[in-house]
Coordinates of C-alpha atoms and ligand atoms in Angstrom, one line a residue:
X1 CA 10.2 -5.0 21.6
X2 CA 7.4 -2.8 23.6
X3 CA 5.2 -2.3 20.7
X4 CA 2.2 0.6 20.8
X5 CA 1.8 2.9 23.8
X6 CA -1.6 2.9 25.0
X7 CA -1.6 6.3 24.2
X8 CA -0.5 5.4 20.2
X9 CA -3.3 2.8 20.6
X10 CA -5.7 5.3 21.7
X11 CA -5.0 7.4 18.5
X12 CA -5.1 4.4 16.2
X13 CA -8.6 3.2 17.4
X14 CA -9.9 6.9 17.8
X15 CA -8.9 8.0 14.2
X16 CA -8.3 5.2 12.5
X17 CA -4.3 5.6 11.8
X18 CA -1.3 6.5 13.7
X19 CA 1.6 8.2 12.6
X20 CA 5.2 6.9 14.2
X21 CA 8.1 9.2 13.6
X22 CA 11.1 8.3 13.1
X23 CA 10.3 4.8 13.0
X24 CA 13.4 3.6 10.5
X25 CA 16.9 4.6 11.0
X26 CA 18.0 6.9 8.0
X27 CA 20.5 3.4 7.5
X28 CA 16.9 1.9 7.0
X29 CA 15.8 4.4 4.8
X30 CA 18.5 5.0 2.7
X31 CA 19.1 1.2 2.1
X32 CA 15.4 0.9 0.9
X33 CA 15.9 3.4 -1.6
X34 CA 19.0 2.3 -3.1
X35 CA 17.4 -1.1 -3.1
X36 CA 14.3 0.4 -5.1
X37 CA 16.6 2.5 -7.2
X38 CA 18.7 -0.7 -8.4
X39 CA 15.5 -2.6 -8.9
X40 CA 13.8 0.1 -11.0
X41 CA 16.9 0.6 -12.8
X42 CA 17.5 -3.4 -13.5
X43 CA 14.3 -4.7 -14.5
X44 CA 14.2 -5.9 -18.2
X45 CA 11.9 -4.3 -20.4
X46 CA 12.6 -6.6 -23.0
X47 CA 9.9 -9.0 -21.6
X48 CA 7.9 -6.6 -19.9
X49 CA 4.6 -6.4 -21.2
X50 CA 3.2 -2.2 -20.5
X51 CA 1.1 -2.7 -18.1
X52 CA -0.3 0.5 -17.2
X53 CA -1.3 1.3 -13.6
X54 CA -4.7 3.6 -13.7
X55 CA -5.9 5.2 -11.2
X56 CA -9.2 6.4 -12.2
X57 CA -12.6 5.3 -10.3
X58 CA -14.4 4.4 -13.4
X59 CA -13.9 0.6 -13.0
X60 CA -15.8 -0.8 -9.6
X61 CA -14.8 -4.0 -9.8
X62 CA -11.2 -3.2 -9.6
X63 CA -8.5 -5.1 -7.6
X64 CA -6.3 -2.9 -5.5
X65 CA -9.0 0.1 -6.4
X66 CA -7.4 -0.6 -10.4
X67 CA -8.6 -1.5 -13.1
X68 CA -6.7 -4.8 -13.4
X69 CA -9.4 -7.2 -13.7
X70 CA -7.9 -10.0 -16.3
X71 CA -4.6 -8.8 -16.3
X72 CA -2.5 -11.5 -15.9
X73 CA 0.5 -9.3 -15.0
X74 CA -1.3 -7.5 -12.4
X75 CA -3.1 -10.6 -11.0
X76 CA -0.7 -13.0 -10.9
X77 CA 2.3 -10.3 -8.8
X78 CA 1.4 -11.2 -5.2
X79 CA 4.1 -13.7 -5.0
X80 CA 6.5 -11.4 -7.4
X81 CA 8.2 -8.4 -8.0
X82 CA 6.7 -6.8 -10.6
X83 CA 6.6 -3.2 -12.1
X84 CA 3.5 -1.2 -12.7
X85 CA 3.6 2.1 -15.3
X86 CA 1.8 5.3 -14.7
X87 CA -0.1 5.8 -17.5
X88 CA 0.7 9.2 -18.6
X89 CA 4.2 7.4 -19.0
X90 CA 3.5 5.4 -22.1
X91 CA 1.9 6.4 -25.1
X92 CA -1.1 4.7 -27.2
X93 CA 0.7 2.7 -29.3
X94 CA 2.9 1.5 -26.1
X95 CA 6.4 3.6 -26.3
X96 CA 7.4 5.0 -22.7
X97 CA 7.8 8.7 -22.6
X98 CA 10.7 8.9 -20.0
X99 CA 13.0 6.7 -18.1
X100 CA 12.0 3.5 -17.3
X101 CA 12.9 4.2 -13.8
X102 CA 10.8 7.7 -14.0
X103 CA 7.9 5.9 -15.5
X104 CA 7.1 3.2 -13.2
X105 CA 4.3 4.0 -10.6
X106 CA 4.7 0.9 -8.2
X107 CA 6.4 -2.2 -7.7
X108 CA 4.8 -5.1 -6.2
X109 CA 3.8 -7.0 -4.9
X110 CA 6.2 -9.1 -2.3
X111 CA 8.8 -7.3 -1.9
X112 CA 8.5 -8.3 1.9
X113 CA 9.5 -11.9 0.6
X114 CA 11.8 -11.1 -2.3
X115 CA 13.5 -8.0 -1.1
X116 CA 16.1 -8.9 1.3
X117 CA 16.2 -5.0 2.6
X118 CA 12.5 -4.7 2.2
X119 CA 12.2 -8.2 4.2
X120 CA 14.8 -6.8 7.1
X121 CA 12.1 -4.1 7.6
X122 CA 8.7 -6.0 7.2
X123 CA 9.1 -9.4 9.0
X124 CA 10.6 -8.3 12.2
X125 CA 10.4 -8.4 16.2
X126 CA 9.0 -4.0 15.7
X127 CA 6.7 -5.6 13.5
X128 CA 5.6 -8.4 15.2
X129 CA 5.2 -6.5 18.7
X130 CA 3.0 -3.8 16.8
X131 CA 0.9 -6.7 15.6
X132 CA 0.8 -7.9 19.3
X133 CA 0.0 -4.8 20.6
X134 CA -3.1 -5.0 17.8
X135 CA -4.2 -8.1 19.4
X136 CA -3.3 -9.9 15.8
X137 CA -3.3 -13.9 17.0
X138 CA -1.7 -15.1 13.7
X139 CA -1.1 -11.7 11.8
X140 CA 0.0 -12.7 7.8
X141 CA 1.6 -10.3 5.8
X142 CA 1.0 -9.7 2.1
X143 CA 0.5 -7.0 -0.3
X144 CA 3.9 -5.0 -0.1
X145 CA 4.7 -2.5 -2.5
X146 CA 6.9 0.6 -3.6
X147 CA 4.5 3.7 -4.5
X148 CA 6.3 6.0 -6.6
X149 CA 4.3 9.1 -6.7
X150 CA 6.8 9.8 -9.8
X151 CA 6.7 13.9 -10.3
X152 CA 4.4 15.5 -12.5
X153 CA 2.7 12.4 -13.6
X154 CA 2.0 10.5 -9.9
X155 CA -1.1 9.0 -10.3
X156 CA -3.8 9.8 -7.9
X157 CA -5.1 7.2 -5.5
X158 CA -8.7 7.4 -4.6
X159 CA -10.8 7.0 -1.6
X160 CA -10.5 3.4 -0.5
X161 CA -11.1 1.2 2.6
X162 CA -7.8 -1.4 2.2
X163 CA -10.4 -4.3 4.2
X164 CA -12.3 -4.2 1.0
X165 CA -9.3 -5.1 -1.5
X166 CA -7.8 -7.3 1.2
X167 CA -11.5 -8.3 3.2
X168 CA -11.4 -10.8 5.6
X169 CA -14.9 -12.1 7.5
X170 CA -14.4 -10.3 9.9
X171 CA -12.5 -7.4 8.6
X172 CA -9.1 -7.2 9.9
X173 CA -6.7 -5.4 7.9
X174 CA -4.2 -3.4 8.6
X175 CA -1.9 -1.0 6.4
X176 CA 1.9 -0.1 7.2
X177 CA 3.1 2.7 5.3
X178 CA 6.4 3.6 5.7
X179 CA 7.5 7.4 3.7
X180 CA 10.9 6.7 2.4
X181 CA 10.9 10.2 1.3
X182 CA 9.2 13.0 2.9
X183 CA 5.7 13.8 1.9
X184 CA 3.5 16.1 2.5
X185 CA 0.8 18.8 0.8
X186 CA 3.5 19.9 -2.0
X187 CA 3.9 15.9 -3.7
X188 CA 1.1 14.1 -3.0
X189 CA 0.9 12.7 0.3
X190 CA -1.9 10.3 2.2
X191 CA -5.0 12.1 2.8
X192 CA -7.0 10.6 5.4
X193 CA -10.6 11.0 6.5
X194 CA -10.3 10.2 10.6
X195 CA -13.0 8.4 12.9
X196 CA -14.3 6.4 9.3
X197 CA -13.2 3.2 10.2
X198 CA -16.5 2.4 12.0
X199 CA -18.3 2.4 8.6
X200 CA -19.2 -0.1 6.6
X201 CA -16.9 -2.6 4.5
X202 CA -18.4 -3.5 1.4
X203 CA -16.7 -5.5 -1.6
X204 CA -16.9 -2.3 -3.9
X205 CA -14.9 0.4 -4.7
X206 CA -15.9 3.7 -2.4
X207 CA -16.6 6.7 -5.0
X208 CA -17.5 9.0 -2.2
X209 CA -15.3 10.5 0.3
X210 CA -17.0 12.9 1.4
X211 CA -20.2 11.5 2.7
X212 CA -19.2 9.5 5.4
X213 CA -18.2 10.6 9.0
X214 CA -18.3 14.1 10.4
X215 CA -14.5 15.3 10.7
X216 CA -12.6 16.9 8.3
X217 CA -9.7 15.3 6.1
X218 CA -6.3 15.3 7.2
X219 CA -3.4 15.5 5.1
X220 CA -0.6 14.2 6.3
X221 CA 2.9 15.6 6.8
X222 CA 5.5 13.2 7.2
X223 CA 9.1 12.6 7.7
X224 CA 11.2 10.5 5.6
X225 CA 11.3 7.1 8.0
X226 CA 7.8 8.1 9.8
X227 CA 5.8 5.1 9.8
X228 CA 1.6 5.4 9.3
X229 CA 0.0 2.5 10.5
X230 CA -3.8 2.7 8.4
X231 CA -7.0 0.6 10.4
X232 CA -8.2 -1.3 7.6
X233 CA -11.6 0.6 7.4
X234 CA -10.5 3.8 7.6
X235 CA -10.8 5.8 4.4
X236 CA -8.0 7.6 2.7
X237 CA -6.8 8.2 -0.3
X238 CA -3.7 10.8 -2.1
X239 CA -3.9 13.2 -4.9
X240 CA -1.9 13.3 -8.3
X241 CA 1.4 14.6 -7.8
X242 CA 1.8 17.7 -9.9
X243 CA 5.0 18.6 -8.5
X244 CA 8.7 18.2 -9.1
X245 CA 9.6 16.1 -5.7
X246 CA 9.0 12.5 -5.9
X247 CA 7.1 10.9 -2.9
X248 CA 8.2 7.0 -2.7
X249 CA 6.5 5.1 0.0
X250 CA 6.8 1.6 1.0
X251 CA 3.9 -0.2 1.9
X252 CA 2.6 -3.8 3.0
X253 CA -1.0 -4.9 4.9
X254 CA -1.4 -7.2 7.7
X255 CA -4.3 -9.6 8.0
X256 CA -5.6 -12.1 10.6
X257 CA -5.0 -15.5 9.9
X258 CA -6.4 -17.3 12.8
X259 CA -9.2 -19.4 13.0
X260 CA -12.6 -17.5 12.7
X261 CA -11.4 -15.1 10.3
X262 CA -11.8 -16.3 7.0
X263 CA -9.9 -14.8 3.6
X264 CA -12.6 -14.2 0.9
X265 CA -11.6 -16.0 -2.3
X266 CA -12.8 -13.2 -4.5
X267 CA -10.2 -10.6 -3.0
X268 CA -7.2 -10.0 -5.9
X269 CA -4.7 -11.3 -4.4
X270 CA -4.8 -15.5 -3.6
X271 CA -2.3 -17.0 -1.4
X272 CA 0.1 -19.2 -3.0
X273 CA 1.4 -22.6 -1.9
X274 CA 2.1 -22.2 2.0
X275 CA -0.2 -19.3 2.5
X276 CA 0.9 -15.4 3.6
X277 CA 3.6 -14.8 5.4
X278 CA 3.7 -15.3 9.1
X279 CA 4.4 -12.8 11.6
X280 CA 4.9 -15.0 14.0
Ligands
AKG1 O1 0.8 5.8 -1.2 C1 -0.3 6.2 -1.6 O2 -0.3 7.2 -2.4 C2 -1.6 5.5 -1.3 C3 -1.4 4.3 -0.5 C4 -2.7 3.7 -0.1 O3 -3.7 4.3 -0.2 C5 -2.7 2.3 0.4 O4 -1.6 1.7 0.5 O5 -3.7 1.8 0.8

């Protein structure tokens, strides 16, 4: 496995993400859908307890940029595979509006363990040689998730760094985000404000995306398969999608786990017993 080009690496450390056509097969592709069709299709409702998914900005304390803080559900998912409504999917007094499977806004979050086809595609020799190439000593993974971006009612995500839900000392996060449907301006895609990742990581929720760096957003149009590999300081975020074409993405960070980088014990998401997966 040969990993980044220099020239990929280039772009990556000059914008701040990379985008990798064509990176899974449309076997790949097609095998994580089915896979996330049967799971949204089989999960029991019965003992499900509503969580809602929100999106907004109005809580800064928020794990995973949401306002999740004390939910047990939420908080308690990184070694699970759990389902997360979109709000406008369930009504006040807790009755879904749609289709379980049309309702649910992600699923998370370790699908990389739990998963078999989500595993096949996460802890691998192309993954492992892109963490190389990224100069990752001990690269863990964690954090994997399904992003819906169900039509009409796909929630927006807003501006975030992902080194400040996931922050290491020093920051080292990286984001994999694989479209496992094509996305683009019409449903929702990334948004990404290049060149950013040389600001600042705080421990706080970013409100403004506009303030920092000098280039322009760019939204992303991608392939079904393409793979965007997001620098952990980088801002970026994706808009409600108000169309009729779903957008489902699959997506899981990479940390450093060596020596001299230290996990901070207030991020969301805690290891369980034998710590994040290993890379290699
Ligand atoms: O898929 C999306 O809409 C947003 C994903 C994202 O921002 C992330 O994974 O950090």
């Amino acid at each position: 496995m040969s990993g980044l080009t220099p020239t990929q690496l280039a772009t990556f450390h000059e914008k701040g993400y990379l985008v990798i056509e064509d990176y899974l097969t449309p076997t790949e592709v097609t095998s994580l859908l089915n896979e996330t069709h049967h799971l949204l299709s089989t999960f029991d409702l019965d003992t499900h307890p509503l969580t809602q998914f929100t999106t907004g900005d109005d809580d800064t304390s928020s794990p995973d940029n949401k306002p999740h803080v004390g939910d047990d559900y939420f908080l308690t998912s990184g070694d699970k595979l759990r389902f997360f409504f979109e709000p406008d999917a369930i009504t006040q007094d807790g009755t879904l509006t749609r289709p379980k499977q049309e309702a649910v806004n992600k699923i998370g979050h370790s699908l990389h363990t739990l998963s078999p086809p989500f595993k096949a595609v996460s802890l691998n020799a192309r993954t492992a040689a892109i963490a190389r190439s990224l100069r990752f000593q001990d690269p863990r993974l964690l954090q994997s998730m399904v992003i819906c971006k169900q039509p009409r009612i796909g929630g927006a995500v807003p501006p975030h760094r992902d080194s400040e839900f996931l922050y290491t000392d020093p920051p080292s996060a990286v984001g994999f985000w694989f479209a496992l449907q094509d996305a683009g301006p019409g449903n929702a895609t990334l948004v990404m404000r290049p060149g950013t990742q040389g600001g600042r990581v705080e421990r706080r929720f970013v409100r403004v995306f506009g303030k920092e760096g000098e280039t322009e957003e760019e939204v992303l149009s991608v392939k079904a398969g393409s793979l965007v590999l997001i620098h952990g300081n980088v801002l970026h975020r994706s808009e409600r999608n108000a169309g009729e074409r779903s957008r489902f993405a699959y997506t899981f960070h990479m940390i450093e786990g060596a020596d001299g980088w230290v996990y901070d014990e207030r991020n969301w998401l805690q290891p369980s017993e034998g710590g994040f997966s290993r890379v290699y």
